[in-house]
Amino acid sequence: PSRMRGHRFGYGFLLCRMKRWRKGGWIPLDKKMKKFLLADIFLLVFLFLLSSTDFLLRERKMDIIRIAVLTDMPAGRQLENFRMGVAKAAAEWNVDVSFSSLADMRTGEEKQAAVQRELETGCRGIVLQCRDSRHAEEALESVPVGVPVVLYDSETDSARVRVRIGGNAEEESRLLAEAVLTGREKGESVTIVEPVQKSWYMEQLHGLTEERLREAGVLVRRLSLGETSAVETLLKGMAAQGGNILVSGDISVLQALGEANTEGIPVYGAGFSGAVRGFLEKGTVRGTVVHRDYEAGYLAVEGAARILQGKGAAEETVVVESVLVTAETLRDKNVESVVFPYI
């Protein structure tokens, strides 16, 4: 009867008949070997089910969040640092990032179309850097209200903007003005050179720098430059006139000034690139203020990811720090951590 119960309700009937071969004939298995054999059978069945069906384990589908980063920064070290920060944050927050350049787009309509293309491909968050505040405003017009926007180095009153990231114009103007005043000889005037299209932040930086220099008794002029190709004529005229210092918070203008400055005119500015580093070493640029673009790129993507993952706070403003870079400080650890943050 006990054998019949094992046969009907369990594995007793099977186990009691399991045998192994030994020289001289078959002998019954002991309890230990029966346990190993059953474990192997169960493992094979489990692996079969796992490979052929998701009945036991269903693959967890990951909700991949896609964030579009659009910037009109010109090519150079600043853009590289910004992109490295974006990539770092994307990896740590497990988001997919598309990176688009707006540098060759001259109108707000073109930039708006670029943003719209990103939305049509499924992006759920926008990081925008746009030097012209009017263009930034236009670019965001097509963004649905539910899509969070992180704005970097730009200004707009759009209600879609959840996080604003930028440098401290007060601090950067102080660093820039102090550098000019330290290197200035008595009687030298300052000309602030700016492009026709300038960002809200650059307008702040130039205005505050002008204010500080005027308070120090320096004659300051503002000059709007239509094309960077005109800097050679500008530099020759300044050299002939004598007693001038040139300042620009635009990286494209700063690079053009450094490239064409064969007259030894003191040039200061804001922004950094491989070319600017060479100009600092040659002396055609005396100093430049640089803010932490790597940190800004990281914080921009982090801000969008936090909101989309339900971890974000209300609208906030994030300020990134800046340093003055000169030929003498170029290899200081504090400066290297800004211009080469990923080394």
mmCIF file of C-alpha atoms in Angstrom:
data_model
loop_
_atom_site.group_PDB
_atom_site.id
_atom_site.type_symbol
_atom_site.label_atom_id
_atom_site.label_comp_id
_atom_site.label_asym_id
_atom_site.label_seq_id
_atom_site.Cartn_x
_atom_site.Cartn_y
_atom_site.Cartn_z
ATOM 1 C CA PRO A 1 0.000 0.000 0.000
ATOM 2 C CA SER A 2 2.774 2.427 0.805
ATOM 3 C CA ARG A 3 4.310 1.790 -2.588
ATOM 4 C CA MET A 4 0.982 2.433 -4.253
ATOM 5 C CA ARG A 5 0.585 5.752 -2.395
ATOM 6 C CA GLY A 6 4.058 6.800 -3.561
ATOM 7 C CA HIS A 7 3.181 5.832 -7.085
ATOM 8 C CA ARG A 8 -0.078 7.764 -6.990
ATOM 9 C CA PHE A 9 0.864 10.928 -5.076
ATOM 10 C CA GLY A 10 4.616 11.427 -5.220
ATOM 11 C CA TYR A 11 7.971 10.319 -6.400
ATOM 12 C CA GLY A 12 8.364 7.476 -3.889
ATOM 13 C CA PHE A 13 7.574 4.785 -6.432
ATOM 14 C CA LEU A 14 10.088 6.285 -8.888
ATOM 15 C CA LEU A 15 12.821 6.843 -6.334
ATOM 16 C CA CYS A 16 12.657 3.415 -4.841
ATOM 17 C CA ARG A 17 13.306 1.916 -8.284
ATOM 18 C CA MET A 18 16.195 4.202 -9.297
ATOM 19 C CA LYS A 19 19.305 2.076 -9.759
ATOM 20 C CA ARG A 20 22.865 2.518 -10.892
ATOM 21 C CA TRP A 21 25.189 0.115 -12.607
ATOM 22 C CA ARG A 22 27.991 -1.468 -10.715
ATOM 23 C CA LYS A 23 30.155 -4.306 -11.887
ATOM 24 C CA GLY A 24 28.142 -7.383 -11.345
ATOM 25 C CA GLY A 25 24.688 -5.810 -11.962
ATOM 26 C CA TRP A 26 22.274 -2.992 -11.083
ATOM 27 C CA ILE A 27 22.004 -1.840 -7.465
ATOM 28 C CA PRO A 28 19.527 0.705 -5.923
ATOM 29 C CA LEU A 29 20.685 4.372 -5.540
ATOM 30 C CA ASP A 30 21.299 5.695 -2.063
ATOM 31 C CA LYS A 31 19.376 8.792 -0.787
ATOM 32 C CA LYS A 32 22.188 11.270 -1.501
ATOM 33 C CA MET A 33 22.476 10.299 -5.157
ATOM 34 C CA LYS A 34 18.708 10.385 -5.575
ATOM 35 C CA LYS A 35 18.679 14.002 -4.346
ATOM 36 C CA PHE A 36 21.416 15.031 -6.812
ATOM 37 C CA LEU A 37 19.568 13.345 -9.655
ATOM 38 C CA LEU A 38 16.288 15.087 -8.842
ATOM 39 C CA ALA A 39 18.057 18.434 -8.578
ATOM 40 C CA ASP A 40 19.504 17.952 -12.071
ATOM 41 C CA ILE A 41 16.070 17.082 -13.455
ATOM 42 C CA PHE A 42 14.453 20.187 -11.937
ATOM 43 C CA LEU A 43 17.312 22.401 -13.232
ATOM 44 C CA LEU A 44 16.900 21.103 -16.777
ATOM 45 C CA VAL A 45 13.140 21.688 -16.673
ATOM 46 C CA PHE A 46 13.667 25.227 -15.309
ATOM 47 C CA LEU A 47 16.204 26.108 -18.011
ATOM 48 C CA PHE A 48 13.898 24.766 -20.709
ATOM 49 C CA LEU A 49 11.000 26.903 -19.507
ATOM 50 C CA LEU A 50 13.233 29.946 -19.145
ATOM 51 C CA SER A 51 14.557 29.674 -22.694
ATOM 52 C CA SER A 52 11.273 28.925 -24.411
ATOM 53 C CA THR A 53 8.724 31.073 -22.586
ATOM 54 C CA ASP A 54 8.465 34.083 -20.311
ATOM 55 C CA PHE A 55 6.028 32.225 -18.057
ATOM 56 C CA LEU A 56 8.495 32.104 -15.158
ATOM 57 C CA LEU A 57 10.449 35.300 -15.730
ATOM 58 C CA ARG A 58 9.194 38.192 -17.796
ATOM 59 C CA GLU A 59 11.782 40.634 -19.064
ATOM 60 C CA ARG A 60 11.246 43.984 -17.469
ATOM 61 C CA LYS A 61 10.712 46.617 -20.100
ATOM 62 C CA MET A 62 12.793 49.740 -19.478
ATOM 63 C CA ASP A 63 11.149 53.080 -20.088
ATOM 64 C CA ILE A 64 13.886 54.888 -22.005
ATOM 65 C CA ILE A 65 13.615 58.661 -21.607
ATOM 66 C CA ARG A 66 14.920 60.674 -24.550
ATOM 67 C CA ILE A 67 16.184 64.225 -24.027
ATOM 68 C CA ALA A 68 17.129 66.567 -26.871
ATOM 69 C CA VAL A 69 20.058 68.951 -26.344
ATOM 70 C CA LEU A 70 20.206 71.841 -28.813
ATOM 71 C CA THR A 71 22.930 74.491 -28.716
ATOM 72 C CA ASP A 72 24.314 77.194 -30.966
ATOM 73 C CA MET A 73 27.749 77.177 -29.294
ATOM 74 C CA PRO A 74 30.517 77.394 -31.901
ATOM 75 C CA ALA A 75 32.920 74.472 -32.185
ATOM 76 C CA GLY A 76 35.663 74.560 -29.576
ATOM 77 C CA ARG A 77 36.701 73.484 -26.104
ATOM 78 C CA GLN A 78 33.594 74.972 -24.461
ATOM 79 C CA LEU A 79 31.319 72.880 -26.658
ATOM 80 C CA GLU A 80 33.442 69.766 -26.085
ATOM 81 C CA ASN A 81 33.316 70.253 -22.311
ATOM 82 C CA PHE A 82 29.572 70.846 -22.429
ATOM 83 C CA ARG A 83 29.051 67.659 -24.465
ATOM 84 C CA MET A 84 31.192 65.630 -22.071
ATOM 85 C CA GLY A 85 29.051 66.812 -19.155
ATOM 86 C CA VAL A 86 25.897 65.909 -21.086
ATOM 87 C CA ALA A 87 27.236 62.399 -21.811
ATOM 88 C CA LYS A 88 28.218 61.857 -18.175
ATOM 89 C CA ALA A 89 24.759 62.800 -16.896
ATOM 90 C CA ALA A 90 23.047 60.697 -19.579
ATOM 91 C CA ALA A 91 24.975 57.617 -18.466
ATOM 92 C CA GLU A 92 24.351 58.181 -14.756
ATOM 93 C CA TRP A 93 20.638 58.959 -15.146
ATOM 94 C CA ASN A 94 20.035 56.240 -17.754
ATOM 95 C CA VAL A 95 18.562 58.545 -20.404
ATOM 96 C CA ASP A 96 19.013 58.682 -24.161
ATOM 97 C CA VAL A 97 20.343 62.028 -25.406
ATOM 98 C CA SER A 98 20.349 63.473 -28.919
ATOM 99 C CA PHE A 99 22.736 66.393 -29.507
ATOM 100 C CA SER A 100 21.997 68.956 -32.226
ATOM 101 C CA SER A 101 23.971 72.022 -33.281
ATOM 102 C CA LEU A 102 22.123 75.259 -34.064
ATOM 103 C CA ALA A 103 25.334 77.168 -34.850
ATOM 104 C CA ASP A 104 24.606 77.467 -38.584
ATOM 105 C CA MET A 105 20.986 78.521 -38.106
ATOM 106 C CA ARG A 106 20.490 82.261 -38.397
ATOM 107 C CA THR A 107 16.793 82.647 -37.619
ATOM 108 C CA GLY A 108 14.423 81.733 -34.830
ATOM 109 C CA GLU A 109 12.212 79.870 -37.321
ATOM 110 C CA GLU A 110 15.065 77.509 -38.211
ATOM 111 C CA LYS A 111 15.728 76.778 -34.549
ATOM 112 C CA GLN A 112 12.033 76.264 -33.890
ATOM 113 C CA ALA A 113 11.948 73.733 -36.738
ATOM 114 C CA ALA A 114 14.928 71.908 -35.201
ATOM 115 C CA VAL A 115 13.122 71.671 -31.854
ATOM 116 C CA GLN A 116 9.956 70.457 -33.602
ATOM 117 C CA ARG A 117 11.901 67.669 -35.352
ATOM 118 C CA GLU A 118 13.175 66.451 -32.000
ATOM 119 C CA LEU A 119 9.651 66.436 -30.562
ATOM 120 C CA GLU A 120 8.359 64.471 -33.546
ATOM 121 C CA THR A 121 11.002 61.782 -32.993
ATOM 122 C CA GLY A 122 9.806 61.224 -29.436
ATOM 123 C CA CYS A 123 11.963 63.383 -27.174
ATOM 124 C CA ARG A 124 10.329 64.096 -23.824
ATOM 125 C CA GLY A 125 12.597 66.862 -22.534
ATOM 126 C CA ILE A 126 14.506 69.792 -24.068
ATOM 127 C CA VAL A 127 17.829 71.368 -23.130
ATOM 128 C CA LEU A 128 18.290 74.600 -25.085
ATOM 129 C CA GLN A 129 21.219 76.996 -25.335
ATOM 130 C CA CYS A 130 20.593 79.934 -27.638
ATOM 131 C CA ARG A 131 22.634 83.143 -27.676
ATOM 132 C CA ASP A 132 19.800 85.282 -29.035
ATOM 133 C CA SER A 133 16.966 85.472 -26.483
ATOM 134 C CA ARG A 134 14.437 86.199 -29.244
ATOM 135 C CA HIS A 135 15.466 83.004 -31.017
ATOM 136 C CA ALA A 136 15.141 81.077 -27.769
ATOM 137 C CA GLU A 137 11.613 82.417 -27.348
ATOM 138 C CA GLU A 138 10.663 81.407 -30.893
ATOM 139 C CA ALA A 139 12.289 77.979 -30.608
ATOM 140 C CA LEU A 140 10.169 77.104 -27.586
ATOM 141 C CA GLU A 141 6.829 78.163 -29.082
ATOM 142 C CA SER A 142 6.221 74.686 -30.514
ATOM 143 C CA VAL A 143 7.055 72.849 -27.275
ATOM 144 C CA PRO A 144 3.971 71.374 -25.537
ATOM 145 C CA VAL A 145 3.441 72.665 -22.018
ATOM 146 C CA GLY A 146 3.996 69.210 -20.524
ATOM 147 C CA VAL A 147 7.526 68.900 -21.967
ATOM 148 C CA PRO A 148 10.083 70.266 -19.453
ATOM 149 C CA VAL A 149 12.669 72.705 -20.792
ATOM 150 C CA VAL A 150 16.095 73.401 -19.308
ATOM 151 C CA LEU A 151 17.578 76.681 -20.514
ATOM 152 C CA TYR A 152 21.340 77.239 -20.514
ATOM 153 C CA ASP A 153 23.095 80.583 -21.038
ATOM 154 C CA SER A 154 19.879 82.049 -22.472
ATOM 155 C CA GLU A 155 16.915 84.061 -21.323
ATOM 156 C CA THR A 156 13.189 83.855 -22.032
ATOM 157 C CA ASP A 157 9.986 84.370 -20.072
ATOM 158 C CA SER A 158 8.483 81.134 -21.413
ATOM 159 C CA ALA A 159 6.432 79.236 -18.813
ATOM 160 C CA ARG A 160 7.783 75.997 -20.307
ATOM 161 C CA VAL A 161 11.216 76.605 -18.750
ATOM 162 C CA ARG A 162 11.613 74.579 -15.547
ATOM 163 C CA VAL A 163 15.347 75.003 -14.895
ATOM 164 C CA ARG A 164 17.667 77.880 -15.805
ATOM 165 C CA ILE A 165 21.426 77.357 -15.826
ATOM 166 C CA GLY A 166 24.089 79.980 -16.439
ATOM 167 C CA GLY A 167 27.170 81.741 -15.219
ATOM 168 C CA ASN A 168 27.230 84.501 -12.644
ATOM 169 C CA ALA A 169 27.456 87.682 -14.715
ATOM 170 C CA GLU A 170 28.318 89.751 -11.629
ATOM 171 C CA GLU A 171 31.245 87.482 -10.763
ATOM 172 C CA GLU A 172 32.482 87.158 -14.346
ATOM 173 C CA SER A 173 32.349 90.921 -14.933
ATOM 174 C CA ARG A 174 34.364 91.415 -11.741
ATOM 175 C CA LEU A 175 37.034 88.935 -12.887
ATOM 176 C CA LEU A 176 37.165 90.470 -16.363
ATOM 177 C CA ALA A 177 37.329 94.069 -15.133
ATOM 178 C CA GLU A 178 40.036 93.227 -12.582
ATOM 179 C CA ALA A 179 42.132 91.534 -15.269
ATOM 180 C CA VAL A 180 41.832 94.586 -17.539
ATOM 181 C CA LEU A 181 42.644 97.032 -14.752
ATOM 182 C CA THR A 182 45.639 94.967 -13.611
ATOM 183 C CA GLY A 183 47.165 94.872 -17.101
ATOM 184 C CA ARG A 184 46.135 98.359 -18.153
ATOM 185 C CA GLU A 185 48.636 101.155 -18.536
ATOM 186 C CA LYS A 186 47.712 104.698 -17.610
ATOM 187 C CA GLY A 187 45.552 106.422 -20.201
ATOM 188 C CA GLU A 188 44.514 103.304 -22.097
ATOM 189 C CA SER A 189 40.849 103.139 -23.063
ATOM 190 C CA VAL A 190 38.723 100.003 -23.509
ATOM 191 C CA THR A 191 36.601 98.997 -26.483
ATOM 192 C CA ILE A 192 34.060 96.232 -25.891
ATOM 193 C CA VAL A 193 33.536 94.324 -29.145
ATOM 194 C CA GLU A 194 30.324 92.345 -29.550
ATOM 195 C CA PRO A 195 28.475 90.576 -32.384
ATOM 196 C CA VAL A 196 25.208 91.880 -33.778
ATOM 197 C CA GLN A 197 23.407 88.827 -32.375
ATOM 198 C CA LYS A 198 24.286 88.467 -28.732
ATOM 199 C CA SER A 199 22.796 86.519 -25.885
ATOM 200 C CA TRP A 200 21.006 87.984 -22.940
ATOM 201 C CA TYR A 201 23.862 86.773 -20.756
ATOM 202 C CA MET A 202 26.521 88.438 -22.912
ATOM 203 C CA GLU A 203 24.597 91.695 -22.783
ATOM 204 C CA GLN A 204 24.641 91.450 -18.994
ATOM 205 C CA LEU A 205 28.351 90.594 -18.922
ATOM 206 C CA HIS A 206 29.337 93.470 -21.203
ATOM 207 C CA GLY A 207 27.078 95.950 -19.411
ATOM 208 C CA LEU A 208 28.408 95.072 -15.950
ATOM 209 C CA THR A 209 32.026 95.064 -17.156
ATOM 210 C CA GLU A 210 31.541 98.499 -18.714
ATOM 211 C CA GLU A 211 29.999 99.775 -15.494
ATOM 212 C CA ARG A 212 32.918 98.522 -13.366
ATOM 213 C CA LEU A 213 35.516 99.997 -15.706
ATOM 214 C CA ARG A 214 33.778 103.371 -15.827
ATOM 215 C CA GLU A 215 33.652 103.415 -12.027
ATOM 216 C CA ALA A 216 37.436 102.935 -12.103
ATOM 217 C CA GLY A 217 37.794 106.008 -14.336
ATOM 218 C CA VAL A 218 38.355 104.175 -17.631
ATOM 219 C CA LEU A 219 36.975 105.455 -20.927
ATOM 220 C CA VAL A 220 34.833 102.641 -22.397
ATOM 221 C CA ARG A 221 33.302 102.316 -25.870
ATOM 222 C CA ARG A 222 30.974 99.641 -27.286
ATOM 223 C CA LEU A 223 31.465 98.415 -30.859
ATOM 224 C CA SER A 224 29.093 96.097 -32.729
ATOM 225 C CA LEU A 225 30.901 93.844 -35.201
ATOM 226 C CA GLY A 226 28.884 92.564 -38.162
ATOM 227 C CA GLU A 227 31.374 89.932 -39.343
ATOM 228 C CA THR A 228 34.403 88.465 -37.563
ATOM 229 C CA SER A 229 36.354 88.973 -40.797
ATOM 230 C CA ALA A 230 36.325 92.727 -40.015
ATOM 231 C CA VAL A 231 38.582 92.326 -36.947
ATOM 232 C CA GLU A 232 41.799 92.728 -38.931
ATOM 233 C CA THR A 233 40.765 96.208 -40.064
ATOM 234 C CA LEU A 234 39.632 96.990 -36.521
ATOM 235 C CA LEU A 235 42.969 95.939 -35.009
ATOM 236 C CA LYS A 236 45.000 97.971 -37.506
ATOM 237 C CA GLY A 237 42.914 101.038 -36.761
ATOM 238 C CA MET A 238 43.274 100.529 -33.002
ATOM 239 C CA ALA A 239 47.040 100.057 -33.330
ATOM 240 C CA ALA A 240 47.356 103.249 -35.362
ATOM 241 C CA GLN A 241 45.313 105.146 -32.819
ATOM 242 C CA GLY A 242 47.195 103.666 -29.854
ATOM 243 C CA GLY A 243 46.225 103.282 -26.210
ATOM 244 C CA ASN A 244 43.445 100.726 -26.654
ATOM 245 C CA ILE A 245 42.397 97.507 -24.922
ATOM 246 C CA LEU A 246 39.875 95.181 -26.585
ATOM 247 C CA VAL A 247 37.353 93.097 -24.645
ATOM 248 C CA SER A 248 34.781 90.600 -25.941
ATOM 249 C CA GLY A 249 32.553 88.098 -24.202
ATOM 250 C CA ASP A 250 31.828 86.294 -27.488
ATOM 251 C CA ILE A 251 34.068 83.285 -28.139
ATOM 252 C CA SER A 252 33.939 83.696 -31.944
ATOM 253 C CA VAL A 253 34.972 87.347 -31.721
ATOM 254 C CA LEU A 254 37.655 86.525 -29.136
ATOM 255 C CA GLN A 255 39.144 83.836 -31.384
ATOM 256 C CA ALA A 256 39.134 86.200 -34.375
ATOM 257 C CA LEU A 257 40.850 88.923 -32.325
ATOM 258 C CA GLY A 258 43.493 86.503 -31.066
ATOM 259 C CA GLU A 259 44.155 85.192 -34.567
ATOM 260 C CA ALA A 260 44.540 88.610 -36.188
ATOM 261 C CA ASN A 261 46.296 90.407 -33.322
ATOM 262 C CA THR A 262 49.739 90.978 -34.793
ATOM 263 C CA GLU A 263 49.927 94.483 -33.337
ATOM 264 C CA GLY A 264 50.317 93.436 -29.682
ATOM 265 C CA ILE A 265 47.048 95.051 -28.555
ATOM 266 C CA PRO A 266 45.891 93.785 -25.126
ATOM 267 C CA VAL A 267 42.865 91.522 -25.663
ATOM 268 C CA TYR A 268 40.632 90.067 -22.930
ATOM 269 C CA GLY A 269 37.423 88.112 -23.133
ATOM 270 C CA ALA A 270 35.231 85.237 -22.027
ATOM 271 C CA GLY A 271 35.166 81.675 -23.302
ATOM 272 C CA PHE A 272 37.718 78.990 -24.044
ATOM 273 C CA SER A 273 38.827 76.791 -26.942
ATOM 274 C CA GLY A 274 41.966 75.100 -28.186
ATOM 275 C CA ALA A 275 42.634 78.178 -30.315
ATOM 276 C CA VAL A 276 42.228 80.527 -27.329
ATOM 277 C CA ARG A 277 44.680 78.407 -25.357
ATOM 278 C CA GLY A 278 47.231 78.900 -28.132
ATOM 279 C CA PHE A 279 46.572 82.662 -28.165
ATOM 280 C CA LEU A 280 47.106 82.819 -24.397
ATOM 281 C CA GLU A 281 50.452 81.067 -24.769
ATOM 282 C CA LYS A 282 51.459 83.376 -27.653
ATOM 283 C CA GLY A 283 50.266 86.473 -25.797
ATOM 284 C CA THR A 284 47.760 87.654 -28.422
ATOM 285 C CA VAL A 285 45.068 87.150 -25.769
ATOM 286 C CA ARG A 286 45.976 88.264 -22.233
ATOM 287 C CA GLY A 287 43.144 86.658 -20.246
ATOM 288 C CA THR A 288 39.728 85.042 -20.550
ATOM 289 C CA VAL A 289 36.955 84.221 -18.104
ATOM 290 C CA VAL A 290 35.666 80.652 -18.339
ATOM 291 C CA HIS A 291 32.720 79.102 -16.570
ATOM 292 C CA ARG A 292 32.336 75.396 -15.953
ATOM 293 C CA ASP A 293 30.678 74.199 -19.160
ATOM 294 C CA TYR A 294 31.208 70.546 -18.216
ATOM 295 C CA GLU A 295 29.283 71.123 -15.002
ATOM 296 C CA ALA A 296 26.608 73.054 -16.912
ATOM 297 C CA GLY A 297 26.124 70.193 -19.401
ATOM 298 C CA TYR A 298 25.815 67.686 -16.582
ATOM 299 C CA LEU A 299 23.368 69.802 -14.578
ATOM 300 C CA ALA A 300 21.222 70.528 -17.642
ATOM 301 C CA VAL A 301 20.593 66.856 -18.431
ATOM 302 C CA GLU A 302 20.293 65.998 -14.742
ATOM 303 C CA GLY A 303 17.628 68.692 -14.324
ATOM 304 C CA ALA A 304 15.548 67.366 -17.219
ATOM 305 C CA ALA A 305 15.990 63.728 -16.114
ATOM 306 C CA ARG A 306 14.945 64.485 -12.535
ATOM 307 C CA ILE A 307 11.730 66.122 -13.716
ATOM 308 C CA LEU A 308 10.894 63.330 -16.171
ATOM 309 C CA GLN A 309 11.598 60.644 -13.558
ATOM 310 C CA GLY A 310 9.412 62.409 -11.006
ATOM 311 C CA LYS A 311 12.308 63.574 -8.828
ATOM 312 C CA GLY A 312 12.472 67.197 -9.895
ATOM 313 C CA ALA A 313 11.744 70.273 -7.826
ATOM 314 C CA ALA A 314 9.831 73.339 -8.913
ATOM 315 C CA GLU A 315 11.355 75.911 -11.266
ATOM 316 C CA GLU A 316 14.920 76.678 -10.201
ATOM 317 C CA THR A 317 17.980 78.664 -11.208
ATOM 318 C CA VAL A 318 21.422 77.061 -11.143
ATOM 319 C CA VAL A 319 24.607 79.159 -11.238
ATOM 320 C CA VAL A 320 27.924 77.684 -12.402
ATOM 321 C CA GLU A 321 31.233 79.078 -11.172
ATOM 322 C CA SER A 322 33.883 80.820 -13.303
ATOM 323 C CA VAL A 323 37.654 81.332 -13.276
ATOM 324 C CA LEU A 324 40.050 83.729 -14.961
ATOM 325 C CA VAL A 325 42.505 81.941 -17.264
ATOM 326 C CA THR A 326 45.810 83.560 -18.228
ATOM 327 C CA ALA A 327 49.081 82.207 -19.640
ATOM 328 C CA GLU A 328 50.416 82.079 -16.067
ATOM 329 C CA THR A 329 47.414 80.212 -14.582
ATOM 330 C CA LEU A 330 46.764 77.902 -17.537
ATOM 331 C CA ARG A 331 48.333 74.891 -15.808
ATOM 332 C CA ASP A 332 47.024 75.560 -12.310
ATOM 333 C CA LYS A 333 44.986 72.656 -10.943
ATOM 334 C CA ASN A 334 41.951 74.849 -10.328
ATOM 335 C CA VAL A 335 42.011 76.085 -13.930
ATOM 336 C CA GLU A 336 42.687 72.658 -15.452
ATOM 337 C CA SER A 337 39.650 71.271 -13.644
ATOM 338 C CA VAL A 338 37.535 73.820 -15.582
ATOM 339 C CA VAL A 339 39.044 73.756 -19.077
ATOM 340 C CA PHE A 340 39.959 70.039 -19.062
ATOM 341 C CA PRO A 341 37.457 68.585 -16.534
ATOM 342 C CA TYR A 342 37.500 65.008 -17.846
ATOM 343 C CA ILE A 343 41.275 64.431 -17.678
#
